[in-house]
Amino acid sequence: MTKKIKQIVILNGGDGKRVKKLIKNRPKCLIKFYGHSFLSLQLKLLKKKGFNKFLILTKKNNKSLKKEINKFNSKNIQIKIHSEKSKLGTGGAIKNAFSKLDENFSLIYGDSWLDFNFEKINHRFYKSKKNSLITVISKKIVD
């Protein structure tokens, strides 16, 4: 039986400079699409893909983010927030949360829509016996 990565770590520490008018003082992952925050849509998609353990890395402890996450925490899904005291950047945020990370985890950006086959990636990662795997998705641009 192939081992399975169970934890998804979501980077949500960006300033959202390009969407400042839409987010005001909230994290950009809370921008609404069809009445739902992007984060809630992202979590539902990842739950459908078989994940139920999430760690959200953010630059500040935000009440609106906690409120959104409380809608999801249950027996079937576990979501934790880890906040930085000062902005550390991607590598710093991960290092800062080291004690909260599973031995193996998937790291994604908080503004990424990843509707692909995680099982294939999981299988390839464990089969490779490597310490890490980077997945790049190529998008075909249509005129």
Short mmCIF file of C-alpha atoms in Angstrom, two decimals:
data_model
loop_
_atom_site.label_atom_id
_atom_site.label_comp_id
_atom_site.label_asym_id
_atom_site.label_seq_id
_atom_site.Cartn_x
_atom_site.Cartn_y
_atom_site.Cartn_z
CA MET A 1 0.00 0.00 0.00
CA THR A 2 1.34 3.42 -0.96
CA LYS A 3 1.74 5.97 1.81
CA LYS A 4 -0.33 9.08 1.41
CA ILE A 5 0.42 12.73 2.06
CA LYS A 6 -2.32 13.91 4.38
CA GLN A 7 -1.44 17.52 5.19
CA ILE A 8 -1.90 20.50 2.89
CA VAL A 9 0.00 23.64 3.90
CA ILE A 10 -1.51 26.78 2.39
CA LEU A 11 0.58 29.95 2.08
CA ASN A 12 -1.72 32.91 2.75
CA GLY A 13 0.75 35.60 3.78
CA GLY A 14 0.79 37.84 0.73
CA ASP A 15 -0.21 41.49 0.92
CA GLY A 16 -2.66 41.30 -1.98
CA LYS A 17 -1.44 44.58 -3.45
CA ARG A 18 -3.16 43.98 -6.80
CA VAL A 19 -6.53 43.30 -5.15
CA LYS A 20 -6.35 45.82 -2.30
CA LYS A 21 -9.70 47.41 -3.25
CA LEU A 22 -11.45 44.04 -2.97
CA ILE A 23 -9.94 42.87 0.31
CA LYS A 24 -9.54 46.02 2.43
CA ASN A 25 -7.84 44.71 5.59
CA ARG A 26 -8.69 41.05 5.12
CA PRO A 27 -6.60 38.23 3.64
CA LYS A 28 -7.03 37.92 -0.13
CA CYS A 29 -8.13 34.29 0.27
CA LEU A 30 -11.43 35.70 1.59
CA ILE A 31 -12.36 37.37 -1.71
CA LYS A 32 -15.85 36.18 -2.62
CA PHE A 33 -16.68 34.18 -5.74
CA TYR A 34 -20.36 33.40 -6.26
CA GLY A 35 -21.01 34.09 -2.58
CA HIS A 36 -18.17 31.92 -1.21
CA SER A 37 -14.66 32.87 -0.20
CA PHE A 38 -11.87 31.57 -2.38
CA LEU A 39 -10.52 29.75 0.69
CA SER A 40 -13.80 27.91 1.25
CA LEU A 41 -13.92 26.86 -2.42
CA GLN A 42 -10.28 25.76 -2.24
CA LEU A 43 -10.86 23.73 0.95
CA LYS A 44 -13.95 22.05 -0.50
CA LEU A 45 -12.00 21.07 -3.64
CA LEU A 46 -9.08 19.69 -1.61
CA LYS A 47 -11.46 17.82 0.73
CA LYS A 48 -13.05 16.25 -2.36
CA LYS A 49 -9.53 15.19 -3.41
CA GLY A 50 -9.18 13.31 -0.10
CA PHE A 51 -7.41 15.82 2.14
CA ASN A 52 -8.70 16.69 5.59
CA LYS A 53 -5.72 18.19 7.41
CA PHE A 54 -4.75 21.78 6.65
CA LEU A 55 -2.25 24.27 8.01
CA ILE A 56 -2.72 27.86 6.88
CA LEU A 57 0.36 30.06 7.13
CA THR A 58 -0.47 33.72 7.43
CA LYS A 59 1.43 36.87 8.29
CA LYS A 60 -0.95 38.04 10.97
CA ASN A 61 -3.57 36.53 13.18
CA ASN A 62 -6.74 37.69 11.47
CA LYS A 63 -10.23 37.47 13.02
CA SER A 64 -11.97 37.24 9.65
CA LEU A 65 -9.75 34.30 8.62
CA LYS A 66 -10.46 32.50 11.92
CA LYS A 67 -14.19 33.07 11.46
CA GLU A 68 -14.07 31.56 7.94
CA ILE A 69 -12.08 28.55 9.14
CA ASN A 70 -14.47 27.90 12.02
CA LYS A 71 -17.13 27.12 9.40
CA PHE A 72 -15.05 24.09 8.34
CA ASN A 73 -13.47 22.66 11.48
CA SER A 74 -15.25 19.45 12.40
CA LYS A 75 -14.57 15.78 12.99
CA ASN A 76 -13.99 15.37 9.25
CA ILE A 77 -11.60 18.24 8.66
CA GLN A 78 -8.82 19.83 10.71
CA ILE A 79 -7.62 23.34 9.96
CA LYS A 80 -4.97 25.19 11.94
CA ILE A 81 -3.58 28.68 11.45
CA HIS A 82 0.03 29.55 12.08
CA SER A 83 0.79 33.27 12.12
CA GLU A 84 4.09 35.07 11.73
CA LYS A 85 5.01 37.81 14.16
CA SER A 86 6.81 39.62 11.34
CA LYS A 87 6.83 39.07 7.58
CA LEU A 88 9.30 36.28 6.81
CA GLY A 89 8.61 35.42 3.17
CA THR A 90 7.79 31.95 1.84
CA GLY A 91 10.82 30.09 3.20
CA GLY A 92 10.64 31.90 6.54
CA ALA A 93 6.95 31.12 6.95
CA ILE A 94 7.59 27.41 6.42
CA LYS A 95 10.59 27.38 8.74
CA ASN A 96 8.59 29.32 11.35
CA ALA A 97 5.85 26.64 11.26
CA PHE A 98 8.27 23.68 11.29
CA SER A 99 6.88 22.14 14.50
CA LYS A 100 3.36 22.09 12.98
CA LEU A 101 4.35 20.27 9.77
CA ASP A 102 3.84 16.57 9.12
CA GLU A 103 6.88 14.62 7.96
CA ASN A 104 5.50 14.87 4.41
CA PHE A 105 3.10 17.56 3.25
CA SER A 106 1.93 19.36 0.13
CA LEU A 107 2.59 23.09 -0.04
CA ILE A 108 0.31 25.31 -2.12
CA TYR A 109 -0.36 29.00 -2.53
CA GLY A 110 -3.55 30.45 -1.10
CA ASP A 111 -4.57 31.81 -4.48
CA SER A 112 -4.04 28.59 -6.46
CA TRP A 113 -6.85 26.50 -7.91
CA LEU A 114 -5.41 22.99 -8.14
CA ASP A 115 -7.94 20.69 -9.71
CA PHE A 116 -5.62 17.85 -10.72
CA ASN A 117 -4.85 14.27 -9.77
CA PHE A 118 -3.13 14.39 -6.38
CA GLU A 119 -3.03 10.58 -6.26
CA LYS A 120 -0.63 10.49 -9.23
CA ILE A 121 1.61 13.08 -7.63
CA ASN A 122 1.51 11.28 -4.30
CA HIS A 123 2.43 7.98 -5.97
CA ARG A 124 5.28 9.57 -7.93
CA PHE A 125 6.66 11.26 -4.81
CA TYR A 126 6.82 8.08 -2.73
CA LYS A 127 8.05 5.98 -5.64
CA SER A 128 10.95 8.42 -6.21
CA LYS A 129 12.25 8.01 -2.63
CA LYS A 130 13.35 11.67 -2.80
CA ASN A 131 13.01 14.30 -0.07
CA SER A 132 10.84 16.60 -2.14
CA LEU A 133 8.88 16.93 -5.34
CA ILE A 134 7.97 20.11 -7.19
CA THR A 135 4.95 19.98 -9.43
CA VAL A 136 4.60 22.51 -12.24
CA ILE A 137 1.38 22.84 -14.15
CA SER A 138 1.63 24.02 -17.73
CA LYS A 139 -1.30 26.06 -18.96
CA LYS A 140 -2.00 26.23 -22.65
CA ILE A 141 -2.86 29.79 -23.59
CA VAL A 142 -5.70 30.10 -26.08
CA ASP A 143 -6.18 33.25 -28.17
#
